[in-house]
Amino acid sequence: MTARRSAGILLYRRRENVIEVLLGHPGGPFFGRADAGDWSIPKGEPSPDEVDMEVTARREFEEETGHPVPDGPLIDLGAVKQKGGKVVYAWAAEGDLDPAAATSNTFSFEWPPFSGRMKTYPEIDRVEWFAPEEARRRIKQAQTTLLDRLDSALANRVATSRAPGDGPADR
């Protein structure tokens, strides 16, 4: 049996020398009061004809936020395995998005159970920007690794963008 897979985009922005990340809160009747440890990067499973997980990540981001992934290079954050066994492939993109303008696709679900009544819920009921410490408190535990990988990738970019003689120690 093949492990379940999903792919997503971790959107980040710079605010006053602090990196903030965009996380989504799951919609539906089970997550209304859920908070710490339940937020996620916008992500989803590939359709049967999708083999390129980056394509899946871009599609899912747009479906769950109502906005395309910003133009520009993506940072490959690799994959993480969540507690339930699902493997999540992720990329980071720099950009901005107004949480009030975000809209998510929906799903139907019988609620209350055994009532025969179908209700429609957004896959993500809201998105918010979080500074690193708060993001680590809110995001699913396995996905904290994605935050670590983003931090490392951004630190490496800063280090490699400095020319010799550019740093304070070289003055």
Coordinates of C-alpha atoms in Angstrom, one line a residue:
M1 CA 0.0 0.0 0.0
T2 CA 1.3 3.4 -1.0
A3 CA 1.5 6.1 1.7
R4 CA -0.9 9.0 1.4
R5 CA 0.8 12.1 -0.1
S6 CA 0.0 15.7 -0.2
A7 CA 1.9 18.8 -1.3
G8 CA 1.8 22.5 -0.3
I9 CA 3.3 25.9 -0.3
L10 CA 4.7 27.7 2.8
L11 CA 4.3 31.3 1.9
Y12 CA 6.6 33.7 3.8
R13 CA 7.1 37.4 4.0
R14 CA 9.6 39.8 5.7
R15 CA 8.2 42.3 8.2
E16 CA 10.6 44.6 10.1
N17 CA 13.4 42.0 9.8
V18 CA 11.2 39.2 11.0
I19 CA 10.1 36.3 8.7
E20 CA 6.3 35.6 9.0
V21 CA 4.6 32.5 7.5
L22 CA 1.1 32.0 6.3
L23 CA -0.8 29.1 7.9
G24 CA -4.3 27.8 7.3
H25 CA -6.8 26.7 9.9
P26 CA -8.8 23.5 8.9
G27 CA -12.5 24.0 8.3
G28 CA -15.3 21.7 9.2
P29 CA -17.1 20.7 12.3
F30 CA -14.2 19.0 14.1
F31 CA -11.8 22.0 14.1
G32 CA -14.0 24.9 15.2
R33 CA -12.3 25.3 18.5
A34 CA -9.0 23.6 17.6
D35 CA -5.9 25.8 17.6
A36 CA -2.5 24.9 18.8
G37 CA -1.0 22.1 16.8
D38 CA -3.8 22.0 14.2
W39 CA -2.8 24.7 11.7
S40 CA -1.0 23.7 8.5
I41 CA 0.6 25.0 5.3
P42 CA -2.0 25.2 2.5
K43 CA -1.7 21.7 1.0
G44 CA -3.6 18.8 -0.5
E45 CA -3.5 15.5 -2.2
P46 CA -2.6 15.0 -5.9
S47 CA -5.3 14.3 -8.4
P48 CA -5.0 11.0 -10.2
D49 CA -3.3 12.5 -13.2
E50 CA -0.8 14.6 -11.2
V51 CA 2.7 13.1 -10.9
D52 CA 4.6 16.3 -10.3
M53 CA 4.1 17.2 -6.6
E54 CA 5.1 20.8 -7.2
V55 CA 2.1 21.1 -9.6
T56 CA -0.1 19.7 -6.8
A57 CA 1.4 22.2 -4.3
R58 CA 0.7 25.2 -6.6
R59 CA -2.9 24.0 -7.4
E60 CA -3.7 23.3 -3.7
F61 CA -2.4 26.7 -2.6
E62 CA -4.6 28.4 -5.1
E63 CA -7.6 26.2 -4.2
E64 CA -7.2 26.8 -0.4
T65 CA -6.3 30.5 -0.5
G66 CA -8.0 31.8 -3.6
H67 CA -4.7 33.2 -4.8
P68 CA -2.0 31.8 -7.1
V69 CA 1.5 31.2 -5.8
P70 CA 3.5 34.4 -6.3
D71 CA 5.9 34.5 -9.2
G72 CA 9.5 33.8 -8.3
P73 CA 11.7 31.0 -7.3
L74 CA 10.5 28.3 -4.9
I75 CA 12.6 26.8 -2.1
D76 CA 12.3 23.0 -2.0
L77 CA 11.7 22.1 1.7
G78 CA 11.6 18.4 1.0
A79 CA 9.1 16.1 2.7
V80 CA 7.9 15.3 6.2
K81 CA 5.9 12.4 7.5
Q82 CA 2.9 13.4 9.7
K83 CA 1.7 11.4 12.7
G84 CA -1.0 9.7 10.7
G85 CA 1.6 8.5 8.1
K86 CA 0.8 11.0 5.3
V87 CA 3.9 12.3 3.6
V88 CA 3.8 16.1 2.9
Y89 CA 6.0 17.6 0.2
A90 CA 6.6 21.3 0.5
W91 CA 8.0 24.4 -1.2
A92 CA 8.4 27.9 0.2
A93 CA 7.6 31.0 -1.8
E94 CA 8.1 34.6 -0.8
G95 CA 5.1 36.9 -1.2
D96 CA 2.2 38.6 0.5
L97 CA -1.5 37.8 0.8
D98 CA -4.2 39.6 2.6
P99 CA -5.9 37.0 4.9
A100 CA -9.2 38.9 4.6
A101 CA -9.1 38.3 0.9
A102 CA -8.4 34.6 1.1
T103 CA -11.1 32.1 0.1
S104 CA -11.0 28.4 0.2
N105 CA -12.6 25.6 -1.8
T106 CA -15.3 23.6 0.1
F107 CA -16.2 20.0 0.9
S108 CA -19.5 18.4 1.9
F109 CA -19.9 16.4 5.0
E110 CA -22.8 14.8 6.9
W111 CA -23.4 16.8 10.0
P112 CA -24.5 16.0 12.6
P113 CA -23.5 12.4 12.2
F114 CA -26.2 10.0 11.0
S115 CA -28.6 13.0 10.5
G116 CA -28.8 12.5 6.7
R117 CA -28.1 16.3 6.4
M118 CA -25.1 17.3 4.3
K119 CA -23.3 20.6 5.1
T120 CA -20.7 22.4 3.2
Y121 CA -17.5 23.6 4.8
P122 CA -14.4 25.4 3.6
E123 CA -11.3 23.2 3.6
I124 CA -9.5 26.1 5.3
D125 CA -11.7 28.5 7.3
R126 CA -9.1 31.1 7.7
V127 CA -5.4 31.9 7.1
E128 CA -3.2 34.1 9.2
W129 CA 0.4 35.3 9.3
F130 CA 2.5 34.2 12.2
A131 CA 6.0 35.1 13.4
P132 CA 8.3 32.0 13.9
E133 CA 7.6 31.4 17.6
E134 CA 3.8 31.6 17.3
A135 CA 3.9 29.5 14.0
R136 CA 5.7 26.7 15.9
R137 CA 3.0 26.7 18.5
R138 CA 0.2 26.6 16.0
I139 CA 1.4 24.3 13.2
K140 CA 1.1 20.5 13.2
Q141 CA 4.1 19.1 15.0
A142 CA 5.6 17.3 12.0
Q143 CA 5.4 20.5 9.9
T144 CA 7.7 22.4 12.3
T145 CA 10.5 20.7 10.4
L146 CA 9.4 22.7 7.3
L147 CA 9.8 25.9 9.4
D148 CA 13.3 24.8 10.4
R149 CA 14.2 24.1 6.8
L150 CA 12.9 27.5 5.6
D151 CA 15.0 29.2 8.4
S152 CA 18.1 27.3 7.2
A153 CA 17.5 28.0 3.5
L154 CA 17.0 31.7 4.2
A155 CA 20.1 31.9 6.4
N156 CA 22.1 30.2 3.7
R157 CA 20.9 32.7 1.1
V158 CA 22.0 35.6 3.3
A159 CA 25.4 34.0 3.9
T160 CA 26.1 33.3 0.3
S161 CA 24.8 36.7 -0.9
R162 CA 27.6 38.5 1.1
A163 CA 30.7 39.1 -0.8
P164 CA 34.1 38.7 1.0
G165 CA 34.9 42.0 2.7
D166 CA 31.2 42.8 3.0
G167 CA 30.7 41.6 6.6
P168 CA 31.3 43.6 9.8
A169 CA 34.3 41.4 10.6
D170 CA 35.9 42.4 7.4
R171 CA 35.9 46.1 8.1

